[in-house]
Short mmCIF file of C-alpha atoms in Angstrom, two decimals:
data_model
loop_
_atom_site.label_atom_id
_atom_site.label_comp_id
_atom_site.label_asym_id
_atom_site.label_seq_id
_atom_site.Cartn_x
_atom_site.Cartn_y
_atom_site.Cartn_z
CA UNK A 1 -96.45 64.97 140.72
CA UNK A 2 -99.56 66.58 139.83
CA UNK A 3 -99.96 67.90 143.57
CA UNK A 4 -96.35 68.84 143.78
CA UNK A 5 -96.77 71.13 140.69
CA UNK A 6 -99.99 72.46 142.06
CA UNK A 7 -98.07 73.21 145.14
CA UNK A 8 -95.32 74.95 143.33
CA UNK A 9 -97.82 77.08 141.40
CA UNK A 10 -99.70 77.97 144.39
CA UNK A 11 -96.49 79.00 146.03
CA UNK A 12 -95.34 81.32 143.31
CA UNK A 13 -98.62 82.82 142.96
CA UNK A 14 -98.53 83.85 146.69
CA UNK A 15 -95.08 85.05 146.52
CA UNK A 16 -95.85 87.16 143.37
CA UNK A 17 -98.95 88.54 145.16
CA UNK A 18 -96.81 89.27 148.29
CA UNK A 19 -94.19 91.12 146.25
CA UNK A 20 -96.88 93.14 144.50
CA UNK A 21 -99.12 93.97 147.50
CA UNK A 22 -96.89 94.24 150.37
CA UNK A 23 -93.12 94.34 149.41
CA UNK A 24 -93.32 96.63 146.54
CA UNK A 25 -95.45 99.31 148.09
CA UNK A 26 -93.30 99.22 151.23
CA UNK A 27 -90.29 99.55 148.99
CA UNK A 28 -91.51 102.41 146.67
CA UNK A 29 -93.06 104.40 149.52
CA UNK A 30 -90.48 103.98 152.58
CA UNK A 31 -88.91 107.44 153.13
CA UNK A 32 -90.23 109.10 150.02
CA UNK A 33 -91.38 112.59 149.87
CA UNK A 34 -92.93 113.18 146.40
CA UNK A 35 -91.47 116.71 146.16
CA UNK A 36 -88.04 115.30 147.00
CA UNK A 37 -88.09 112.75 144.40
CA UNK A 38 -88.51 115.25 141.63
CA UNK A 39 -85.98 117.80 142.79
CA UNK A 40 -82.97 118.47 140.90
CA UNK A 41 -80.15 117.75 143.34
CA UNK A 42 -76.21 118.14 143.20
CA UNK A 43 -74.92 115.34 141.06
CA UNK A 44 -78.00 115.09 138.76
CA UNK A 45 -76.00 116.55 135.94
CA UNK A 46 -73.30 114.01 136.11
CA UNK A 47 -75.52 111.55 134.37
CA UNK A 48 -78.31 113.39 132.82
CA UNK A 49 -79.60 110.55 130.87
CA UNK A 50 -79.90 107.99 133.78
CA UNK A 51 -82.51 105.14 133.27
CA UNK A 52 -82.78 103.90 136.69
CA UNK A 53 -82.31 105.17 140.53
CA UNK A 54 -83.80 105.64 143.85
CA UNK A 55 -84.29 108.63 146.18
CA UNK A 56 -84.76 108.30 149.85
CA UNK A 57 -84.54 110.70 152.90
CA UNK A 58 -84.87 110.67 156.79
CA UNK A 59 -85.12 113.55 159.06
CA UNK A 60 -82.40 113.69 161.72
CA UNK A 61 -82.66 115.63 164.92
CA UNK A 62 -79.37 117.47 164.41
CA UNK A 63 -77.97 120.20 162.40
CA UNK A 64 -76.06 119.66 158.91
CA UNK A 65 -72.73 120.26 160.60
CA UNK A 66 -73.51 117.24 163.08
CA UNK A 67 -74.35 114.79 160.03
CA UNK A 68 -71.54 115.68 157.86
CA UNK A 69 -68.83 114.03 159.69
CA UNK A 70 -70.36 110.66 159.54
CA UNK A 71 -70.74 110.93 155.80
CA UNK A 72 -67.03 111.99 155.21
CA UNK A 73 -65.65 108.88 157.04
CA UNK A 74 -67.51 106.23 155.21
CA UNK A 75 -66.20 103.54 153.31
CA UNK A 76 -64.77 100.02 153.64
CA UNK A 77 -61.69 99.81 155.91
CA UNK A 78 -62.96 103.23 157.15
CA UNK A 79 -65.98 103.82 159.13
CA UNK A 80 -67.98 101.47 157.32
CA UNK A 81 -71.49 102.18 155.56
CA UNK A 82 -73.60 102.09 158.80
CA UNK A 83 -75.58 99.25 156.84
CA UNK A 84 -75.53 95.39 157.21
CA UNK A 85 -72.05 94.98 157.93
CA UNK A 86 -71.96 91.25 156.93
CA UNK A 87 -72.38 92.30 153.51
CA UNK A 88 -70.16 95.07 152.96
CA UNK A 89 -67.57 95.39 155.86
CA UNK A 90 -64.93 93.30 157.61
CA UNK A 91 -66.02 94.17 161.24
CA UNK A 92 -68.55 96.42 162.34
CA UNK A 93 -69.19 100.07 161.06
CA UNK A 94 -67.97 102.78 163.49
CA UNK A 95 -70.03 103.99 166.27
CA UNK A 96 -68.00 107.05 166.76
CA UNK A 97 -66.28 109.88 164.90
CA UNK A 98 -63.04 109.06 163.80
CA UNK A 99 -60.69 112.19 163.26
CA UNK A 100 -58.23 110.08 161.11
CA UNK A 101 -61.12 109.64 158.40
CA UNK A 102 -62.28 113.25 158.39
CA UNK A 103 -60.05 114.32 155.24
CA UNK A 104 -61.84 113.91 151.91
CA UNK A 105 -61.40 115.72 148.65
CA UNK A 106 -62.47 115.54 145.13
CA UNK A 107 -60.82 112.78 143.37
CA UNK A 108 -60.42 110.63 146.50
CA UNK A 109 -61.77 106.90 146.51
CA UNK A 110 -64.25 106.09 149.05
CA UNK A 111 -63.63 102.26 149.03
CA UNK A 112 -66.18 99.65 148.83
CA UNK A 113 -63.68 96.81 149.05
CA UNK A 114 -59.60 96.66 149.34
CA UNK A 115 -58.98 97.34 145.55
CA UNK A 116 -61.35 100.24 144.77
CA UNK A 117 -64.67 101.89 145.11
CA UNK A 118 -66.55 105.15 144.36
CA UNK A 119 -64.74 108.22 143.57
CA UNK A 120 -65.57 111.70 145.08
CA UNK A 121 -67.06 113.57 142.22
CA UNK A 122 -67.79 116.75 144.24
CA UNK A 123 -68.36 117.72 147.66
CA UNK A 124 -69.73 120.81 149.56
CA UNK A 125 -69.00 120.70 153.30
CA UNK A 126 -72.00 120.28 155.44
CA UNK A 127 -74.20 120.37 152.24
CA UNK A 128 -73.72 117.72 149.58
CA UNK A 129 -71.24 114.93 148.87
CA UNK A 130 -71.59 112.98 145.41
CA UNK A 131 -69.78 109.78 144.64
CA UNK A 132 -69.25 108.32 141.17
CA UNK A 133 -68.38 104.88 139.65
CA UNK A 134 -68.42 103.56 136.02
CA UNK A 135 -67.50 100.42 134.06
CA UNK A 136 -64.03 102.14 133.11
CA UNK A 137 -63.23 102.77 136.86
CA UNK A 138 -64.08 99.18 138.00
CA UNK A 139 -61.88 97.81 135.22
CA UNK A 140 -58.83 100.32 135.99
CA UNK A 141 -59.29 99.80 139.89
CA UNK A 142 -59.40 95.88 139.39
CA UNK A 143 -56.09 95.90 137.17
CA UNK A 144 -54.20 98.12 139.47
CA UNK A 145 -55.27 96.18 142.43
CA UNK A 146 -54.18 92.98 140.77
CA UNK A 147 -50.93 94.53 139.59
CA UNK A 148 -50.22 95.68 143.10
CA UNK A 149 -51.34 92.20 144.61
CA UNK A 150 -53.98 94.07 146.91
CA UNK A 151 -55.99 91.36 149.03
CA UNK A 152 -59.40 91.35 147.81
CA UNK A 153 -60.85 91.01 151.19
CA UNK A 154 -62.94 88.67 153.13
CA UNK A 155 -65.40 86.31 152.01
CA UNK A 156 -68.23 88.47 152.21
CA UNK A 157 -66.62 91.04 150.19
CA UNK A 158 -65.38 88.63 147.56
CA UNK A 159 -69.10 87.06 147.28
CA UNK A 160 -70.47 90.42 146.79
CA UNK A 161 -67.93 91.59 144.04
CA UNK A 162 -68.39 88.16 142.32
CA UNK A 163 -72.30 88.75 142.07
CA UNK A 164 -71.84 92.43 140.89
CA UNK A 165 -69.26 91.30 138.14
CA UNK A 166 -71.66 88.58 136.84
CA UNK A 167 -74.68 90.72 136.79
CA UNK A 168 -73.85 94.18 135.79
CA UNK A 169 -74.35 95.27 132.17
CA UNK A 170 -71.02 95.52 130.08
CA UNK A 171 -71.52 99.45 130.16
CA UNK A 172 -72.83 101.51 133.14
CA UNK A 173 -72.35 104.76 135.29
CA UNK A 174 -73.66 105.63 138.64
CA UNK A 175 -73.75 108.57 140.96
CA UNK A 176 -74.55 108.20 144.86
CA UNK A 177 -75.43 111.55 146.39
CA UNK A 178 -75.88 112.69 150.00
CA UNK A 179 -77.77 115.98 150.44
CA UNK A 180 -78.25 117.86 153.68
CA UNK A 181 -81.12 120.27 154.02
CA UNK A 182 -81.21 122.43 157.00
CA UNK A 183 -84.61 122.46 158.45
CA UNK A 184 -86.10 124.67 161.39
CA UNK A 185 -85.46 123.85 164.74
CA UNK A 186 -81.89 122.68 164.19
CA UNK A 187 -82.77 119.51 162.30
CA UNK A 188 -81.64 118.21 159.12
CA UNK A 189 -83.26 116.39 156.12
CA UNK A 190 -80.96 113.82 154.80
CA UNK A 191 -81.44 113.05 151.03
CA UNK A 192 -79.87 110.23 149.43
CA UNK A 193 -80.21 109.43 145.58
CA UNK A 194 -78.63 106.79 143.53
CA UNK A 195 -78.83 107.35 139.82
CA UNK A 196 -77.68 104.78 137.24
CA UNK A 197 -77.37 104.69 133.48
CA UNK A 198 -77.38 101.06 132.13
CA UNK A 199 -75.86 100.26 128.77
CA UNK A 200 -76.59 97.48 126.28
CA UNK A 201 -75.56 94.02 127.67
CA UNK A 202 -74.73 90.55 126.37
CA UNK A 203 -75.88 88.92 129.47
CA UNK A 204 -79.57 87.73 128.96
CA UNK A 205 -80.26 87.29 132.56
CA UNK A 206 -79.60 91.02 133.36
CA UNK A 207 -83.12 92.08 132.90
CA UNK A 208 -84.29 89.60 135.48
CA UNK A 209 -81.37 90.36 137.98
CA UNK A 210 -81.49 94.21 137.89
CA UNK A 211 -84.87 94.38 139.78
CA UNK A 212 -83.67 91.97 142.45
CA UNK A 213 -80.24 94.21 142.70
CA UNK A 214 -82.53 97.24 142.83
CA UNK A 215 -84.55 96.03 145.77
CA UNK A 216 -81.14 94.94 147.40
CA UNK A 217 -79.92 98.64 147.02
CA UNK A 218 -82.98 99.73 148.64
CA UNK A 219 -82.66 97.42 151.71
CA UNK A 220 -78.98 98.40 152.25
CA UNK A 221 -79.80 102.18 151.70
CA UNK A 222 -82.62 102.14 154.18
CA UNK A 223 -80.71 100.53 156.85
CA UNK A 224 -77.84 103.15 156.10
CA UNK A 225 -80.12 106.14 156.56
CA UNK A 226 -81.49 104.52 159.93
CA UNK A 227 -78.04 104.02 161.06
CA UNK A 228 -76.54 107.39 160.23
CA UNK A 229 -79.83 108.79 162.09
CA UNK A 230 -78.89 106.76 165.19
CA UNK A 231 -75.56 107.47 165.35
CA UNK A 232 -75.92 111.32 165.05
CA UNK A 233 -78.72 111.47 167.50
CA UNK A 234 -76.69 109.43 170.13
CA UNK A 235 -74.54 112.54 170.30
CA UNK A 236 -71.33 110.49 169.76
CA UNK A 237 -68.33 112.54 170.06
CA UNK A 238 -64.96 112.24 167.97
CA UNK A 239 -62.33 109.53 169.31
CA UNK A 240 -59.11 111.33 169.77
CA UNK A 241 -56.16 109.80 167.83
CA UNK A 242 -52.69 109.78 169.72
CA UNK A 243 -49.78 110.07 167.84
#
């Protein structure tokens, strides 16, 4: 038993050191320009008292007008999120621009699952897309989906939803902003900022699960930025939709 306890202690210490000196520095430095992290961006005013968040960015070898259509068509049941599809999609994210998903306006829902998702808070074509979600929206969307007998999606989406339901604080609000900065030479700097305000919670384990969720958000957003860059730079053209 003593040897087992020693082995477990050693493994825990090794994991902690790996996280501190390898995983966390990579997490906190990837895609970060210090000047971008302190910039005031569209959507910041929606949650002025945010107590958590991440800013990431990537340079794309194309102008903002070529990047914007890929943002507009995002969403579950639409073009996907260009990230790890096994976590948030049924099938694969689109590798082409789809004309039927190019209409988006303030107040529209960008779905994360069959029964709801982020609401478009503001948008400026070729410049900024800001999405919003809070506790009241999650509850009202869930009630509306239940009332209309909306299917809650495949197993991966149900599992993700259950995790969020059981770990999120009682009160929260979040914005997810995509900002396109035009750079010299026809390039674009895509800045992605996630801001969140957590209220009080009656779930004692939340303080331990939130860092885990924060790292999970980073992993998904990193993959998404790389996915958007790859798609835009591949020169993909719109798919024609025939009536």
